[in-house]
Amino acid sequence: MALQVRLGSRMSSLVSMASVSKSLIFFLLSTLSILPTYTHPLDPLTPTEFTKIQSIVHNSYPKSNHSIAFHYVGLEEPTKTAILSWLEGTATRTPPRQAFIIARINQITHEIIADLSVRNIVSDRVYGGYGYPLLTFEEQGTANALPFKYTPFLESIRKRGLKVEEVVCTSFAIGWYGEKRRSKRVVRVLCNYLDGTVNLYMRPIEGITVTVDLEEMKILGFKDRSTVPMPKADGTDYRESSQKPPFGSPLKGISMHQSDGPSFTIDGHAIRWANWDFHLSFDARAGPVISLASIFDLQKQKFRKVLYQGFLSEVFVPYMDLNEEWYYRVFFDAGEYGYGLCAVPLEPLRDCPENAVFMDAYVADHNGTPVNMPNIFCIFERYAGDVMWRHTEAAIPGKVIREVRPEVTLVVRMVSTVGNYDYVNDWEFKQSGSIKVTVGLTGLLEVRGSMYTHKDQIKEEAYGTLLAENTLGANHDHFFTYHLDLDVDGDANSFVRSQLLMTPVTDHRSPRRSYWRVVSETAKTESDARIKLGVAQEDLLVINPNKRTNIGNFIGYRLIPGSVAAPLLSDDDYAQIRGAFTKYNLWITPYNKSEKWAGGLYVDQSRGDDTLARWSLRNREIENKDIVLWYTLGFHHVPYQEDFPVMTTLSSGFELRPANFFESNPVLKVRPPQPDNWSNCSRA
C-alpha cells in the first residue's frame, strides 16, 4: 500500500544507533510506542475502533453491492459541555464514543456518525453541495500510474528524449474558476524526471497535462502544449551521501540529554509538565490537536483554564504563475490533501533531540483499514541557552546582585510533508504561561522549466526567479490559519482591541510634543473583531470580563503576532474567493462545534460558500461569550538561489501570552535545573 511505503520502518533507525551509554538507554526506552488505548473522551481513535468503524459502515452498506471509499475518519467529539462536566466529575455518564466518517458510497458523499459502544450508525446525511472530501493516497497513486499505460503520453515522453522509467507523476487538485456546472471528481496529473537525482521537483516535464476522473479512474483529457529544455540533474541531489568536497567546517558534538529522564509525564494522551497540563491528539486533517491546556497558579494553588482547543485549521498556498499548467496550483493542504495524513516519521537525533519521547498516530486508509504512522510526534524539553528572566543590579553601593533563570520549555513537534514542502510544526509551552506556536518551511520549491539560462534573457513576465539554468522558482504564498478556542479562566470571554495612538501635547503641561496612549474597545460583534495586522499599532487581548486581579485588572491573554502578510489577490479572483478566510489576519467567532475548518468541510473544487468568511457574515454577538480566535500567519515567498536545490528552514509563529492573568510574575520562584556535567563547562 502506498501509505506504508511512504512511512517506512521505525525500528530500523533505532537499531542502527546502538550504543551502551546511559542516555541512549533512556532514548531507546523513550521511543517505545505509547499504547493506543482509549482513556479520555478526546483521545484519537484507536486501531480497534477504526476496525469497528469499518465493520459498522460495511454492515450498513455491504461491499457486495456498494462501492465504498473512506475519505475522512476522525473522532466525533462530545459536546464541550459534556467534556467539561466529565472533567469536573459532575457528569452523570461518560460522554459517548463516536466517530465522524466522510465516505463516498456509490460516488455520493455521505456524512456518517457512528456510535462505537452500540456499534450502529447514529446519523447518515447525504451531502449535495459544492466541493468534495479529502483526496486519498490510494486514489492519487492509481491516478498517477494511468499515464504510463496511455500511448499519447508515452509518445510525448519519447519525443523529448526522456526515459519513461525515470518519470514520476503526481496529482494536483483542479480548483474552481467560475464554472457554473458541477464538475466531476478529477485531478490533473503532472510529471517530473529523475535520471541522476532524487530531486524530481527540480526537473519538471513542462507542457504535458493529463486529466483523470477519480471515480471512473480513467483519463479524460490529454494535452502536450509545449516543450522546453529539461533542467540539469547536476547539483540538485540533496542527500548527504551524494555530496562531494569541499565541505563546510565540522562542528564539535552538542548534547541535550537528561540522565534522570524527562520532567514531563504522559498518561495516554494527557501530558503534564512543570505547571502545564494538556491533552495531545491527532487528526488526519489537522495533525496535532492541543486540548484542555491549563496552567497551575502557584499563588492560587489551582489549575486555571487557558486553551480549550487549538489546531491548524487550513493551509492556503496560491502560486502566482499564470501559465496553463500552473494557474490552478492553488493548494489547500489540510482540506484537499490532509495535513495530518501527510505527517511523516520523525528521525531521532535529526528531527528531534536525544531527550525526545516519540508517539505514533493512526489513520484509516481508503478502505477504512487502520494504518500505523510511527514517530509522528516527538515531545521534548528544550534548553537552547535562552534566558527566562534576569537582572544585574550594580547601583547599590558595595554590592552587585545578579539573578538569572534559564528558559526551559516543552515542545510538541510534528512534520507534515505535503508534496514538495516540509512543514515543521511546534507547540511550545513556557513556564511563564505562554504558548508559542511556530511553523517552519523547508523542503523543495515548485519550479518551472524554462528556456532561460541567464536572467538577462528574460524579457516578459516570468512569475518567479531564475534559480539555475532552465529553472524558474515560482512566486507563491503560504497562509496558516489556526483555530484557537481560548477559555481564559472560563469560557465566557471577550475580545479587546487596544490601539496605541500617538497623542499630541497641546496644553503645555510638558516640554514633550507627543506621547502614545492606549485606547481600548471591546468587540461587540464579529465585524468589530476582523483585523488586518500592520494597519495600526495594536495590543490584542482575550479577557474574562467576569474576573479581575486583586487590583482590578481584567485577566486575559495577549496574541503576539509573528510575520505579517496579507493576500495580494483581488477579492474576485476565484482562488481568493475560496481562500477568503485569509483576508483578515484575525477573526473572532462565537464557539460553534461545527465550525472547525476555515476553508469549509469540503474543499476540493469548493466555491467559497462554506468558509470562515461566510460564517462571520452573520455578525453574531461575541462579547462575554464562549469565543474562538482565528489567526492567520502568512509568508510571501519570493524564491532566491539559496532556496535551490533544497530550502533551509524559514520560520515564524505567534505567541499566546498572559496579560494580567497572574497577580505577579508566575516564574519568580522557578528554580533553575541542575545541568548534567556542569563542572565540564568551560570559558573561552
XYZ file of C-alpha atoms in Angstrom:
684
model
C 0.000 0.000 0.000
C 1.307 3.474 -0.918
C 0.967 4.897 2.573
C 3.026 2.149 4.153
C 5.819 2.581 1.624
C 5.863 6.321 2.270
C 6.147 5.928 6.035
C 8.986 3.418 6.200
C 10.215 1.487 9.236
C 10.724 2.916 12.681
C 12.707 0.217 14.435
C 15.462 0.045 11.795
C 16.530 3.580 12.683
C 16.851 2.599 16.347
C 18.935 -0.488 15.706
C 21.433 1.491 13.622
C 22.235 3.777 16.571
C 23.152 1.173 19.168
C 25.442 2.304 21.996
C 25.732 1.485 25.671
C 25.584 4.938 27.220
C 23.103 5.735 29.953
C 21.498 8.477 27.894
C 20.998 6.165 24.916
C 19.301 3.540 27.083
C 16.824 6.216 28.113
C 16.491 7.276 24.473
C 15.648 3.734 23.354
C 13.092 3.340 26.123
C 11.551 6.702 25.332
C 10.893 5.771 21.715
C 8.707 2.813 22.623
C 5.164 3.411 21.419
C 2.636 4.689 23.904
C -0.114 2.102 23.691
C -3.157 3.421 21.788
C -5.785 2.749 24.436
C -8.830 4.954 24.908
C -8.805 6.595 28.347
C -10.082 10.128 27.653
C -13.107 11.384 25.663
C -10.802 13.430 23.385
C -8.338 10.611 22.677
C -7.879 9.885 18.968
C -9.464 6.767 17.556
C -7.568 3.542 18.223
C -6.794 0.784 15.687
C -9.522 -1.356 17.238
C -12.010 1.477 16.843
C -11.033 2.044 13.209
C -11.713 -1.628 12.530
C -15.047 -1.351 14.323
C -15.977 1.711 12.219
C -15.086 -0.160 9.054
C -17.353 -3.019 10.132
C -20.247 -0.705 11.043
C -20.199 1.005 7.641
C -19.832 -2.246 5.719
C -22.730 -3.790 7.651
C -24.942 -0.907 6.531
C -23.561 -0.825 3.004
C -22.426 -4.361 2.073
C -19.411 -4.362 -0.228
C -21.124 -6.871 -2.481
C -23.324 -4.159 -3.988
C -21.730 -0.879 -2.843
C -18.559 0.958 -3.821
C -17.192 2.458 -0.583
C -14.210 4.760 -0.070
C -13.283 6.278 3.316
C -12.052 9.860 2.824
C -12.008 11.013 6.444
C -12.410 9.124 9.694
C -11.993 11.014 12.946
C -13.368 11.418 16.420
C -16.845 12.891 16.668
C -16.048 14.941 19.717
C -18.550 15.099 22.566
C -20.069 18.497 23.213
C -17.956 20.983 25.092
C -20.448 20.918 27.959
C -20.158 17.130 28.192
C -16.344 17.275 28.222
C -16.211 19.945 30.919
C -18.766 18.089 33.056
C -16.728 14.897 32.700
C -13.554 16.729 33.749
C -15.253 18.299 36.749
C -16.720 14.973 37.835
C -20.306 16.216 37.594
C -21.303 14.186 34.515
C -23.982 11.564 35.076
C -22.405 9.367 32.404
C -19.256 9.091 30.339
C -19.501 11.051 27.079
C -20.414 8.774 24.153
C -17.582 7.453 21.997
C -18.483 8.294 18.415
C -16.758 8.656 15.047
C -17.341 11.064 12.175
C -16.889 9.491 8.748
C -16.907 11.093 5.316
C -17.301 8.303 2.781
C -18.001 8.155 -0.918
C -20.622 5.436 -1.356
C -21.569 4.705 -4.949
C -19.968 8.058 -5.873
C -22.145 10.004 -3.415
C -20.707 11.801 -0.374
C -22.086 10.585 2.967
C -21.523 12.187 6.376
C -21.876 9.380 8.894
C -21.796 9.460 12.668
C -21.248 6.021 14.186
C -21.661 5.125 17.855
C -18.842 2.760 18.766
C -20.338 1.464 22.009
C -23.555 0.183 20.448
C -21.982 -0.453 17.023
C -24.524 1.358 14.896
C -24.955 4.423 12.709
C -26.471 7.373 14.574
C -26.894 9.572 11.512
C -26.236 9.315 7.788
C -26.508 12.534 5.778
C -26.011 12.769 2.038
C -24.067 15.892 1.061
C -25.277 17.548 -2.114
C -23.436 20.859 -2.078
C -20.336 22.010 -3.919
C -16.936 20.559 -3.117
C -15.567 17.116 -2.430
C -13.775 15.442 0.512
C -10.067 14.824 1.014
C -8.153 13.093 -1.734
C -6.879 9.700 -0.568
C -3.327 8.461 -1.113
C -4.622 5.332 -2.785
C -6.669 7.099 -5.454
C -3.863 9.574 -6.119
C -1.436 6.693 -6.542
C -3.755 4.951 -9.001
C -4.299 8.181 -10.956
C -0.542 8.806 -11.103
C 0.010 5.400 -12.704
C -2.525 5.863 -15.523
C -0.307 7.929 -17.879
C 2.188 5.063 -18.093
C -0.431 2.972 -19.918
C -1.551 5.816 -22.177
C 0.012 5.838 -25.633
C -0.119 9.621 -26.343
C 1.668 10.284 -23.037
C 4.363 7.713 -23.751
C 4.919 9.225 -27.197
C 5.303 12.702 -25.681
C 7.921 11.400 -23.274
C 9.856 9.666 -26.050
C 9.820 12.702 -28.353
C 11.504 14.662 -25.548
C 14.254 12.030 -25.451
C 13.359 11.038 -21.886
C 13.364 7.580 -20.299
C 9.880 6.508 -19.268
C 11.241 4.527 -16.310
C 12.725 7.769 -14.863
C 9.404 9.652 -14.933
C 7.436 10.283 -11.700
C 3.897 11.690 -11.762
C 1.865 13.454 -9.070
C -1.751 14.602 -8.706
C -2.990 18.184 -8.403
C -6.418 19.383 -7.330
C -8.016 21.469 -10.092
C -9.778 24.147 -8.008
C -12.709 26.177 -9.302
C -12.645 29.009 -11.841
C -16.203 30.167 -12.234
C -17.707 27.074 -13.838
C -21.490 27.053 -13.493
C -21.899 23.314 -13.837
C -20.775 20.878 -11.191
C -17.507 19.203 -12.150
C -16.618 15.569 -11.684
C -14.052 14.491 -9.112
C -10.972 14.991 -11.226
C -7.289 15.766 -10.762
C -4.589 16.892 -13.139
C -1.547 14.666 -13.273
C 1.788 16.381 -13.932
C 5.152 14.678 -14.185
C 8.798 15.168 -13.231
C 12.049 13.485 -14.132
C 14.758 11.703 -12.127
C 17.724 10.300 -14.157
C 20.661 11.214 -11.946
C 18.866 12.769 -8.959
C 16.155 12.064 -6.394
C 15.148 15.730 -6.510
C 12.359 15.247 -9.011
C 10.836 18.669 -8.250
C 13.842 20.387 -9.806
C 13.242 18.544 -13.116
C 9.649 19.246 -14.195
C 8.402 17.952 -17.550
C 6.673 21.078 -18.804
C 3.822 21.255 -21.283
C 2.156 17.878 -20.607
C -1.132 17.705 -18.694
C -3.183 14.567 -18.024
C -6.707 14.963 -16.605
C -8.029 11.961 -14.640
C -11.556 11.115 -13.493
C -11.100 9.743 -9.967
C -14.470 7.975 -9.865
C -14.112 6.116 -13.155
C -10.311 6.124 -12.761
C -9.720 6.895 -16.404
C -8.033 9.619 -18.435
C -10.483 12.321 -19.528
C -8.078 14.609 -21.289
C -4.507 14.875 -22.500
C -2.567 17.882 -23.733
C 1.005 18.289 -24.891
C 1.190 22.041 -25.309
C 4.868 22.914 -25.498
C 8.405 21.668 -24.996
C 11.133 23.414 -23.013
C 14.629 22.224 -22.063
C 14.852 19.802 -19.142
C 16.774 21.308 -16.184
C 20.040 19.526 -15.434
C 20.311 16.909 -12.701
C 23.772 18.152 -11.652
C 23.742 19.955 -8.333
C 20.145 19.049 -7.453
C 20.639 15.972 -5.237
C 20.323 16.945 -1.570
C 21.263 13.592 0.020
C 24.214 13.606 2.422
C 25.670 10.529 0.711
C 25.702 12.311 -2.664
C 27.639 15.397 -1.612
C 31.238 15.857 -2.745
C 34.074 18.013 -1.347
C 34.642 20.724 -0.408
C 32.568 20.525 2.792
C 31.843 23.107 5.463
C 33.831 23.190 8.690
C 32.705 20.415 11.067
C 31.163 21.299 14.413
C 32.043 19.595 17.665
C 29.439 17.424 19.370
C 26.447 19.004 21.072
C 24.376 17.015 23.526
C 20.963 17.515 25.092
C 20.238 14.533 27.298
C 18.612 14.090 30.686
C 20.290 11.339 32.674
C 17.356 11.211 35.100
C 14.758 11.099 32.361
C 12.247 13.764 31.330
C 10.444 16.129 33.680
C 7.110 15.533 31.942
C 4.713 12.614 32.272
C 2.485 11.124 29.595
C -0.636 9.224 30.586
C -2.238 8.034 27.369
C -2.563 11.361 25.573
C -2.604 13.567 28.681
C 0.692 15.394 29.228
C 1.814 17.142 32.404
C 4.977 19.205 32.603
C 6.106 21.841 35.104
C 2.975 23.959 35.656
C 1.171 22.834 32.472
C -1.441 20.160 31.896
C -2.877 19.469 28.429
C -4.156 16.772 26.070
C -2.477 15.904 22.758
C -4.462 14.240 19.997
C -4.046 13.589 16.285
C -6.408 14.306 13.417
C -5.973 13.160 9.820
C -6.855 16.615 8.557
C -5.345 18.953 11.176
C -2.413 16.980 12.565
C -1.730 17.862 16.232
C -4.694 18.967 18.321
C -3.950 20.584 21.695
C -6.888 20.487 24.111
C -7.692 21.420 27.694
C -4.479 23.343 28.299
C -4.452 24.589 31.884
C -1.715 26.138 33.962
C -1.099 25.781 37.696
C -1.204 29.090 39.539
C 1.242 28.825 42.433
C -0.381 31.691 44.334
C -3.926 30.413 43.945
C -2.813 26.761 44.275
C -5.018 25.532 41.448
C -5.041 24.834 37.715
C -6.616 27.568 35.605
C -8.021 27.166 32.082
C -6.248 28.769 29.137
C -6.970 26.957 25.849
C -9.878 24.584 25.330
C -8.629 23.542 21.909
C -6.094 24.697 19.332
C -5.177 23.281 15.936
C -4.169 24.226 12.413
C -7.429 24.622 10.503
C -6.195 25.264 6.959
C -3.080 25.989 4.874
C -3.707 28.113 1.779
C -0.882 28.126 -0.798
C -1.649 30.061 -4.018
C 1.016 30.174 -6.732
C 1.375 33.230 -8.954
C 2.283 31.605 -12.282
C -0.454 32.092 -14.905
C 0.778 29.525 -17.407
C -1.688 26.838 -18.464
C -0.059 24.106 -16.381
C 0.269 26.408 -13.369
C -2.671 28.772 -12.852
C -4.688 26.190 -10.890
C -1.848 25.434 -8.477
C -3.751 26.846 -5.539
C -3.419 24.379 -2.696
C -5.441 23.851 0.475
C -3.069 21.488 2.205
C -5.411 20.480 5.052
C -8.733 20.355 3.228
C -7.567 18.779 -0.035
C -4.669 16.547 0.992
C -4.900 16.125 4.779
C -2.201 17.879 6.814
C -2.228 15.014 9.315
C -2.334 12.333 6.615
C 0.842 13.873 5.204
C 2.685 13.676 8.543
C 5.987 11.793 8.282
C 8.070 9.814 10.808
C 10.442 11.995 12.783
C 14.062 10.936 12.666
C 15.681 10.601 16.114
C 18.685 12.883 16.694
C 17.925 14.794 13.454
C 14.311 15.972 13.670
C 14.261 15.780 17.458
C 16.956 15.897 20.163
C 18.164 12.852 22.064
C 15.924 13.578 25.054
C 12.739 13.357 22.955
C 9.904 10.911 23.530
C 8.025 9.722 20.436
C 4.360 8.924 19.838
C 2.631 7.103 16.989
C -0.626 8.015 15.287
C -3.254 6.025 13.399
C -5.407 6.779 10.378
C -7.865 4.897 8.211
C -6.875 4.161 4.641
C -9.067 4.301 1.525
C -10.757 1.038 2.583
C -11.203 2.018 6.234
C -8.382 -0.211 7.481
C -6.276 1.227 10.335
C -2.729 2.236 9.406
C 0.041 2.877 11.921
C 2.016 6.096 11.423
C 5.180 5.708 13.541
C 7.049 8.510 15.323
C 4.602 11.191 14.244
C 5.025 13.319 17.376
C 8.078 13.992 19.457
C 7.831 15.667 22.849
C 10.926 17.097 24.463
C 12.201 19.684 26.901
C 14.244 22.358 25.196
C 17.034 24.437 26.647
C 18.659 26.495 23.913
C 20.614 28.865 26.128
C 17.764 31.376 26.293
C 17.002 33.447 29.364
C 13.615 33.306 31.104
C 14.344 36.414 33.182
C 17.384 38.158 34.620
C 18.644 41.323 36.269
C 22.018 42.661 37.331
C 21.903 45.374 39.996
C 25.060 47.474 40.374
C 23.545 50.659 41.816
C 23.689 49.506 45.458
C 26.969 50.742 46.927
C 29.380 47.895 47.595
C 27.167 45.221 46.046
C 26.487 43.573 42.729
C 23.341 41.448 42.638
C 22.731 39.168 39.692
C 19.772 36.805 39.246
C 19.242 34.727 36.095
C 16.755 31.976 35.251
C 17.312 29.836 32.143
C 14.387 29.282 29.785
C 13.420 25.612 29.683
C 10.315 24.841 27.626
C 8.299 21.836 26.490
C 7.890 21.259 22.745
C 5.400 19.094 20.845
C 6.586 18.642 17.234
C 5.157 17.176 14.037
C 6.391 17.432 10.441
C 3.941 17.335 7.546
C 5.342 16.764 4.054
C 2.717 17.939 1.581
C 4.259 17.216 -1.796
C 7.402 19.285 -2.172
C 7.180 21.221 1.111
C 8.077 20.009 4.596
C 6.332 21.942 7.373
C 7.847 21.734 10.870
C 5.081 22.364 13.425
C 5.890 23.199 17.068
C 3.617 23.859 20.016
C 5.884 25.195 22.764
C 4.797 25.625 26.384
C 6.643 28.044 28.646
C 6.664 28.085 32.445
C 5.763 31.777 32.285
C 2.328 30.810 30.932
C 2.991 31.484 27.247
C 2.119 29.114 24.429
C 4.300 29.710 21.395
C 3.222 28.231 18.059
C 5.807 28.032 15.282
C 5.804 26.708 11.741
C 8.982 26.216 9.731
C 9.009 25.930 5.935
C 11.637 23.750 4.322
C 11.852 21.135 1.589
C 11.787 21.794 -2.140
C 10.411 24.602 -4.273
C 7.881 24.175 -7.062
C 9.896 25.175 -10.135
C 9.014 25.601 -13.801
C 11.296 24.500 -16.592
C 12.161 27.302 -18.996
C 14.373 28.195 -21.950
C 16.339 30.737 -19.903
C 19.891 30.168 -18.711
C 20.594 33.752 -17.556
C 18.433 36.462 -16.032
C 19.300 38.946 -18.802
C 17.435 36.756 -21.298
C 14.102 37.281 -19.544
C 12.046 39.973 -21.305
C 8.466 39.057 -20.304
C 6.712 38.232 -17.023
C 8.435 35.119 -15.648
C 6.280 34.794 -12.480
C 9.336 33.993 -10.397
C 13.120 33.889 -10.035
C 15.688 32.149 -12.228
C 17.408 29.829 -9.727
C 19.574 27.758 -12.076
C 19.816 27.112 -15.788
C 16.327 26.407 -17.216
C 14.866 26.559 -13.685
C 12.364 29.214 -12.542
C 11.200 29.251 -8.911
C 7.548 30.375 -8.818
C 6.367 33.219 -6.574
C 3.783 31.984 -4.066
C 2.257 32.438 -0.619
C 1.716 30.300 2.468
C -1.127 31.169 4.844
C -1.597 29.093 8.014
C -4.956 29.619 9.717
C -5.225 28.434 13.335
C -8.401 27.686 15.285
C -7.792 28.847 18.873
C -10.662 28.260 21.299
C -9.359 30.239 24.249
C -11.149 29.757 27.558
C -9.331 32.279 29.728
C -10.198 31.223 33.289
C -13.576 30.085 31.963
C -15.461 30.009 28.686
C -17.171 33.428 28.923
C -14.622 35.706 27.271
C -14.424 38.966 25.313
C -12.035 40.337 22.718
C -10.395 43.683 23.473
C -8.672 45.631 20.723
C -6.307 48.202 22.217
C -4.903 50.752 19.798
C -1.710 52.611 20.644
C -2.430 56.137 19.457
C 0.007 58.981 19.004
C -1.370 61.853 21.065
C -0.114 65.432 20.657
C 0.564 67.523 23.767
C -1.328 70.791 23.285
C -1.730 72.197 26.800
C 1.988 72.855 27.540
C 1.938 70.560 30.578
C 5.212 69.037 29.376
C 8.152 70.022 27.171
C 7.287 66.931 25.151
C 5.210 67.397 21.988
C 3.604 63.933 21.904
C 3.175 60.569 23.570
C 1.175 57.404 22.862
C -1.746 56.171 24.886
C -3.836 53.021 24.940
C -7.412 53.269 23.686
C -9.269 50.018 24.261
C -12.505 48.847 22.720
C -14.352 45.634 23.451
C -15.680 43.979 20.293
C -19.452 43.554 20.417
C -19.965 41.560 17.219
C -17.871 39.608 14.726
C -17.420 42.585 12.393
C -15.750 44.551 15.208
C -13.021 41.913 15.541
C -11.839 41.469 11.951
C -8.316 42.816 11.830
C -5.702 43.337 9.143
C -2.448 43.500 11.035
C 0.060 46.218 10.229
C -2.544 48.909 9.547
C -2.437 50.174 13.145
C -0.320 49.666 16.270
C -2.413 47.380 18.457
C -2.463 45.166 21.510
C -4.834 42.223 21.029
C -6.351 40.543 24.065
C -8.877 37.911 25.012
C -10.124 38.699 28.500
C -12.510 37.217 31.011
C -14.799 40.183 31.764
C -16.178 38.401 34.808
C -12.893 38.046 36.684
C -10.319 40.555 37.823
C -6.985 40.582 39.569
C -6.801 41.785 43.156
C -6.053 45.313 41.955
C -8.885 45.388 39.450
C -7.489 44.466 36.023
C -9.420 42.059 33.831
C -7.493 38.829 33.461
C -6.563 37.859 29.932
C -4.194 36.507 27.315
C -2.459 38.502 24.561
C -1.981 37.453 20.983
C 1.517 38.447 19.886
C 1.618 38.050 16.071
C 4.591 36.871 14.077
C 5.363 37.818 10.494
C 2.559 39.891 9.000
C 1.414 39.036 5.486
C -1.891 39.579 3.741
C -3.184 38.147 0.459
C -2.364 40.212 -2.627
C -5.029 38.660 -4.846
C -8.160 40.575 -5.805
C -11.366 39.742 -3.927
C -12.969 38.495 -7.146
C -10.127 36.116 -8.001
C -11.563 32.602 -7.775
C -8.604 31.438 -5.704
C -9.201 34.244 -3.204
C -12.954 33.596 -3.084
C -12.120 30.105 -1.847
C -9.410 31.436 0.469
C -11.349 34.486 1.708
C -10.656 33.482 5.315
C -7.143 34.914 4.814
C -8.405 38.437 4.039
C -8.056 39.301 7.720
C -5.275 38.073 9.978
C -7.656 37.817 12.887
C -11.301 36.864 13.273
C -13.402 36.209 16.362
C -16.463 33.977 16.178
C -18.775 32.563 18.829
C -17.984 28.935 19.593
C -19.788 26.555 17.274
C -18.878 22.874 17.339
C -19.455 22.550 13.594
C -17.175 25.482 12.642
C -13.766 23.816 12.616
C -12.403 24.166 9.104
C -11.726 27.719 7.901
C -11.861 26.631 4.263
C -15.029 24.590 4.702
C -15.690 20.906 5.242
C -15.400 20.095 1.514
C -12.502 21.986 -0.044
C -11.673 20.110 -3.245
C -13.360 22.156 -6.044
C -15.156 24.252 -3.401
C -16.680 27.609 -4.316
C -16.083 29.557 -1.125
C -19.636 29.171 0.171
C -18.683 27.415 3.436
C -15.730 29.281 4.916
C -14.886 31.316 7.983
C -15.504 34.455 5.898
C -19.061 33.301 5.150
C -19.876 32.247 8.719
C -18.719 35.600 10.020
C -21.186 37.493 7.791
C -23.869 36.605 10.344
C -22.164 39.181 12.558
C -23.041 37.321 15.760
C -22.530 38.726 19.242
C -19.156 37.883 20.766
C -18.996 39.926 23.972
C -18.845 37.858 27.162
C -19.428 34.693 25.152
C -17.637 31.435 24.503
C -15.494 32.676 21.598
C -12.927 31.317 19.148
C -9.948 33.293 17.867
C -8.826 32.537 14.308
C -5.326 33.700 13.482
C -3.645 33.576 10.068
C 0.135 33.533 9.874
C 1.429 34.373 6.407
C 4.537 34.206 4.228
C 5.067 35.817 0.828
C 7.741 33.671 -0.784
C 9.897 35.244 -3.453
C 12.374 32.440 -4.288
C 16.117 33.055 -4.104
C 19.071 30.990 -5.268
C 19.790 29.937 -1.683
C 16.475 28.016 -1.850
C 17.988 25.765 -4.545
C 18.181 22.749 -4.589
C 16.669 22.456 -1.113
C 15.351 25.247 1.071
C 16.742 25.956 4.545
C 14.029 26.405 7.146
C 12.163 29.711 7.222
C 10.182 30.059 10.456
C 7.632 32.302 12.049
C 4.822 31.958 14.543
C 2.819 33.660 17.226
C 2.537 33.653 20.992
C -0.360 33.485 23.421
C 0.979 35.310 26.473
C -0.603 36.009 29.876
C -1.948 39.550 30.276
C -2.920 40.294 33.895
C -3.710 36.593 34.197
C -1.446 36.244 37.230
C -1.126 38.585 40.214
C 2.613 38.905 39.558
C 5.481 37.186 37.760
C 4.492 33.483 37.812
C 8.092 32.270 37.449
C 9.654 34.332 40.229
C 10.142 31.187 42.308
C 11.172 28.858 39.498
C 14.414 27.105 40.332
C 16.904 26.553 37.522
C 17.528 22.907 36.605
C 20.901 21.490 37.513
C 22.634 20.702 34.204
C 24.341 17.332 33.736
C 28.142 17.594 33.852
C 28.003 21.230 34.998
C 31.624 21.001 36.070
C 32.655 20.357 32.447
C 31.546 23.840 31.328
C 34.466 25.913 30.104
C 35.126 29.501 29.166
C 36.968 30.767 26.134
